[in-house]
Coordinates of C-alpha atoms in Angstrom, one line a residue:
X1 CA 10.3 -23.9 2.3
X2 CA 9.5 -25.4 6.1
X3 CA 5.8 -25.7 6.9
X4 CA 6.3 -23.4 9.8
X5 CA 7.3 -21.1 7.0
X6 CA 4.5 -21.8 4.5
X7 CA 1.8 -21.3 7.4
X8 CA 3.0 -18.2 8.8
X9 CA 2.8 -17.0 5.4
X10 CA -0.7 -18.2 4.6
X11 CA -1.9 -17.1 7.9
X12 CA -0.1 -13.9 7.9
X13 CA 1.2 -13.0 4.1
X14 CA 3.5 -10.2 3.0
X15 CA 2.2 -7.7 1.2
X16 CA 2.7 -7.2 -2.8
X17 CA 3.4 -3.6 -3.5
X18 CA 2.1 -1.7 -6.8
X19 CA 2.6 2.1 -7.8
X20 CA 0.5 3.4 -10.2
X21 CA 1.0 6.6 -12.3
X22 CA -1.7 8.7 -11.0
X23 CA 0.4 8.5 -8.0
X24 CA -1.8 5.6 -5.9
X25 CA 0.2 2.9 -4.4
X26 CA -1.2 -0.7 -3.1
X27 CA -0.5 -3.1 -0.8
X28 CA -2.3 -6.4 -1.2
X29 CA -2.2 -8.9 0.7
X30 CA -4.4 -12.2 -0.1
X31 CA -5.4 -15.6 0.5
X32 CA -7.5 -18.2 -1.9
X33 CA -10.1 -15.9 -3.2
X34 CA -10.1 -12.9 -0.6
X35 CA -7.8 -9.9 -1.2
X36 CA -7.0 -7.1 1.2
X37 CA -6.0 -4.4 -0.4
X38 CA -4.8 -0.7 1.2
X39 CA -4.9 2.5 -1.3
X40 CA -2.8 5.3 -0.4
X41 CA -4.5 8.3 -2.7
X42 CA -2.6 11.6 -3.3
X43 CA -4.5 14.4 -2.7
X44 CA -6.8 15.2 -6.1
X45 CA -6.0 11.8 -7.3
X46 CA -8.9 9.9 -9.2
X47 CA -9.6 6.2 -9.0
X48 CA -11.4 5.0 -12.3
X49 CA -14.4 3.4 -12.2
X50 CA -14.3 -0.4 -12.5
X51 CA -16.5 -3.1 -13.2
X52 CA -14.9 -6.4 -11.5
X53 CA -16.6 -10.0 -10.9
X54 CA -15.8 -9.8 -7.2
X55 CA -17.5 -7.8 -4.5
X56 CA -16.5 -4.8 -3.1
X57 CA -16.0 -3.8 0.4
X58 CA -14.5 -0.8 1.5
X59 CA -13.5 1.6 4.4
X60 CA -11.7 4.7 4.8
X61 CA -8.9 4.6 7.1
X62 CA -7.3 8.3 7.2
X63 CA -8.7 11.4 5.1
X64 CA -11.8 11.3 3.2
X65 CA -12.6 10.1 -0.2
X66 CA -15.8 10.8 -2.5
X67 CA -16.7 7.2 -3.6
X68 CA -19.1 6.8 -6.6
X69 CA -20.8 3.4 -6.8
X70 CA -23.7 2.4 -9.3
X71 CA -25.0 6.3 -9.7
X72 CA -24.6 6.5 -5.6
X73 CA -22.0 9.1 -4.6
X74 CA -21.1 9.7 -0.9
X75 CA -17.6 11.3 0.4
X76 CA -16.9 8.9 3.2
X77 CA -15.5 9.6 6.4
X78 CA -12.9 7.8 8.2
X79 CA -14.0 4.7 10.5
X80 CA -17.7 5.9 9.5
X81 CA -18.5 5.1 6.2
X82 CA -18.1 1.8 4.4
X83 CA -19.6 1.0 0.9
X84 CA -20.4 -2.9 -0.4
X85 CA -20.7 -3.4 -3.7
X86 CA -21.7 -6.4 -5.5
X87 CA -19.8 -7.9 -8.8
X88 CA -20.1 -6.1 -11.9
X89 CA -20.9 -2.7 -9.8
X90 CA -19.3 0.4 -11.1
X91 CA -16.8 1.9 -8.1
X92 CA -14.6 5.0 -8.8
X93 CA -13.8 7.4 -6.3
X94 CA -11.5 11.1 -5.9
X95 CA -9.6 12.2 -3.2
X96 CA -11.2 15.6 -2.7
X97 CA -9.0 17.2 -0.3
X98 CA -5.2 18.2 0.4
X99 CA -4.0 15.3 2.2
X100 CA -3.4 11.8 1.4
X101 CA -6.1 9.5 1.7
X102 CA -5.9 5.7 2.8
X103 CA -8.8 3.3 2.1
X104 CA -8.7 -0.2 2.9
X105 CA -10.8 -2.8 0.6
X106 CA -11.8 -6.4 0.9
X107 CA -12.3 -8.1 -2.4
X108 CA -14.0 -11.3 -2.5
X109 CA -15.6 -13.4 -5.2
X110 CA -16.5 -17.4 -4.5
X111 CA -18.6 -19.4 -7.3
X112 CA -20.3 -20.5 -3.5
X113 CA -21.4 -17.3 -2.2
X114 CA -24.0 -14.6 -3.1
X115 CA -23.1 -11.2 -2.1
X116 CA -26.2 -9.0 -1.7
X117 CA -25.8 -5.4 -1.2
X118 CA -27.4 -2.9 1.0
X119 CA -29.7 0.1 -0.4
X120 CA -27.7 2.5 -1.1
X121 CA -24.6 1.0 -1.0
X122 CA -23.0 2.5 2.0
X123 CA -23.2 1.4 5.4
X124 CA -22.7 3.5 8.8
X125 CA -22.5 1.5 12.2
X126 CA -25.1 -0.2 14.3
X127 CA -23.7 -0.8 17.3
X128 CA -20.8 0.5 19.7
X129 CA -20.5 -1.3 23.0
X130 CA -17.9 -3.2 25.5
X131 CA -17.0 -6.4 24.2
X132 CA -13.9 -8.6 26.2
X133 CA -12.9 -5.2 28.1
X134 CA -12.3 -3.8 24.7
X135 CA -14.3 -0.5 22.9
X136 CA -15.8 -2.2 19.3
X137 CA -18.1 -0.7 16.6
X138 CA -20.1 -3.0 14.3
X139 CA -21.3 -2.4 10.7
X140 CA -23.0 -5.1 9.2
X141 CA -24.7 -6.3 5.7
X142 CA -25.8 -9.6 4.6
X143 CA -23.1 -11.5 3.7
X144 CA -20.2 -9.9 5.7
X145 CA -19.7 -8.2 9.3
X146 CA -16.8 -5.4 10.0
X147 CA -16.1 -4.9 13.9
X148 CA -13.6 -2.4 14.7
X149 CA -12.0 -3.2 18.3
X150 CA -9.9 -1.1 20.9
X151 CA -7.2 -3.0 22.4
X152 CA -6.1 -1.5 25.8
X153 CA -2.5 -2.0 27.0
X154 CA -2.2 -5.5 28.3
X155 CA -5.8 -6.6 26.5
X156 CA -6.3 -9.7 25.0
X157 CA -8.7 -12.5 23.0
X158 CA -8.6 -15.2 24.0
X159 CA -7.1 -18.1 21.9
X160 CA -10.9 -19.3 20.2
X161 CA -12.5 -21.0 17.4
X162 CA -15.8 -20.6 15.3
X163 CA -16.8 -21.4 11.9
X164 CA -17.1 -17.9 10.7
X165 CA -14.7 -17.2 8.8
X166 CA -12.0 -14.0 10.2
X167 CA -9.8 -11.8 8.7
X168 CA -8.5 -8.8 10.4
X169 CA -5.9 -5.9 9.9
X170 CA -4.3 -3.7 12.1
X171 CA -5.4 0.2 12.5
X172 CA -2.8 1.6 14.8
X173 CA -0.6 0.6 17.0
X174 CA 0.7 -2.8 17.3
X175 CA -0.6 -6.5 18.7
X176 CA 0.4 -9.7 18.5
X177 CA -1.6 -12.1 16.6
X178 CA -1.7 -16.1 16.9
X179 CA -3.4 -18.5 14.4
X180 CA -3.3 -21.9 14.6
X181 CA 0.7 -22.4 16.4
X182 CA 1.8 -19.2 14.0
X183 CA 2.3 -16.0 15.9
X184 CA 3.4 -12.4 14.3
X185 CA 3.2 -8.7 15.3
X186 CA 1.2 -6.6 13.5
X187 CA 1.2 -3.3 12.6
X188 CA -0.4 -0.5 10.7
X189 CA -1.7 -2.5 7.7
X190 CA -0.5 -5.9 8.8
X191 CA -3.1 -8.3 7.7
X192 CA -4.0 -11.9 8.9
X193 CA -6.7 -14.8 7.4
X194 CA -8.5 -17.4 9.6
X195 CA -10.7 -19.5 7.9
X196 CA -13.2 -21.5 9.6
X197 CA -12.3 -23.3 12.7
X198 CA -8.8 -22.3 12.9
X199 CA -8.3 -21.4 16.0
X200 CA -6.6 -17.7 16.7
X201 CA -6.1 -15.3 19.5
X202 CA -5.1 -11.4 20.0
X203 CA -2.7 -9.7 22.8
X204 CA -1.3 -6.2 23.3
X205 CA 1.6 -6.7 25.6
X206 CA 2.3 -2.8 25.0
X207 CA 1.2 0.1 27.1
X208 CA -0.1 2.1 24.2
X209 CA -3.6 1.4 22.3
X210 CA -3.9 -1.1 19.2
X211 CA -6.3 -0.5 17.0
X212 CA -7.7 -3.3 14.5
X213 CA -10.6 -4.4 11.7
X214 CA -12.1 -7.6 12.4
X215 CA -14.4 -9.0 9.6
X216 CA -16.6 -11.9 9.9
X217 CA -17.6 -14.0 6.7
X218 CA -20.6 -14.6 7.0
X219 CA -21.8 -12.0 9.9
X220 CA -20.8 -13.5 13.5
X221 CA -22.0 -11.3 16.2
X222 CA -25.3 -9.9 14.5
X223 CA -26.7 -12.6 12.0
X224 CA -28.9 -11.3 9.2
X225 CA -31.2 -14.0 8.2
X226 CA -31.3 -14.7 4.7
X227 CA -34.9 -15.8 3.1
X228 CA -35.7 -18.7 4.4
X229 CA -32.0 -20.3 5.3
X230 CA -30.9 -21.2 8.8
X231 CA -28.6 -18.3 10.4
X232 CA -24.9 -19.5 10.8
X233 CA -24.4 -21.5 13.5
X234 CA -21.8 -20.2 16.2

């Protein structure tokens, strides 16, 4: 295997495809110790409850799901609602309605890291606003920041660094994606992983909309400060 060819792949892997009987299929796509993971949930199919070592982070994409974690039950909406749940958390959830549901999950768990959770569990955004000509929302916890982003026809990012660490997947629509000298089209569910300092950039040379989910390890744009520790540095 080329290096071009083992980079593109750890910058931009291919997704590993599981059916389960309950009718729930996967895609996961990973890197080191992070997985992204999409759920596509027939309607009334139930997700059992879990216990893993890794925290839990998790938005609805399409549909609505009723997500149970701890003893903290809230049917979540899509783009709205996002639940983070630290290791060794019960999480189950049930598609509740007639159509299927898609629910996209970061799992993450790093001897390194703590990963506090909000009260409650569940998150709903803090902030919409115009950021590089593009339409973003922001939901943010302790340890980890989600920015959903609008890319207009013709809208870019320009090619950047920072020692946050990014990982983004696509919504709707389609952009091209550039990490490090690796460059690949995403599309619904395409999923890419920047760790820090590698430097990356976004473009939609279409006419239609892209849509994507940018998350920022630790928080980049809103920094939570943690006790008495430093905030990131940019």
């Amino acid at each position: 295997m080329t290096t071009q060819i083992q980079e593109q792949r750890q910058y931009f892997p291919a997704p590993d495809v599981v059916h389960h009987d309950n009718g729930v299929r996967f895609e996961s796509y990973r890197r080191d110790d992070t997985e992204v993971r999409l759920s596509f949930i027939p309607p009334g199919a139930v997700v059992p409850g879990r216990d893993v070592e890794k925290a839990q982070v998790g938005m609805i994409v399409r549909g609505e799901l009723s997500v149970t974690a701890g003893e903290v039950t809230k049917v979540m909406r899509p783009e709205h609602d996002v639940y983070v749940v630290p290791p060794l958390v019960a999480l189950s959830a049930v598609n509740p309605t007639g159509e299927e549901t898609v629910l996209l999950e970061i799992t993450r768990g790093r001897t390194d890291e703590k990963y506090p959770a909000p009260d409650g569990y569940f998150l709903e955004p803090i902030e919409s606003r115009k950021f590089v000509k593009m339409d973003v929302t922001f939901f943010l916890a302790d340890w980890i920041e989600l920015m959903i982003a609008d890319i207009p026809g013709g809208g870019q990012m320009p090619y950047h660094k920072h020692s946050h660490e990014q990982i983004g997947i696509c919504l709707d629509g389609r952009y091209e994606m550039t990490v490090e000298e690796a460059s690949h089209e995403l599309r619904f569910g395409g999923t890419y992983f920047c760790a820090s300092q590698e430097g990356h950039s976004a473009e939609n040379p279409n006419a239609g909309l892209a849509r994507s989910l940018n998350i920022f390890i630790p928080p980049r744009y809103h920094r939570v400060p943690k006790g008495d520790e430093e905030q990131a540095s940019s």
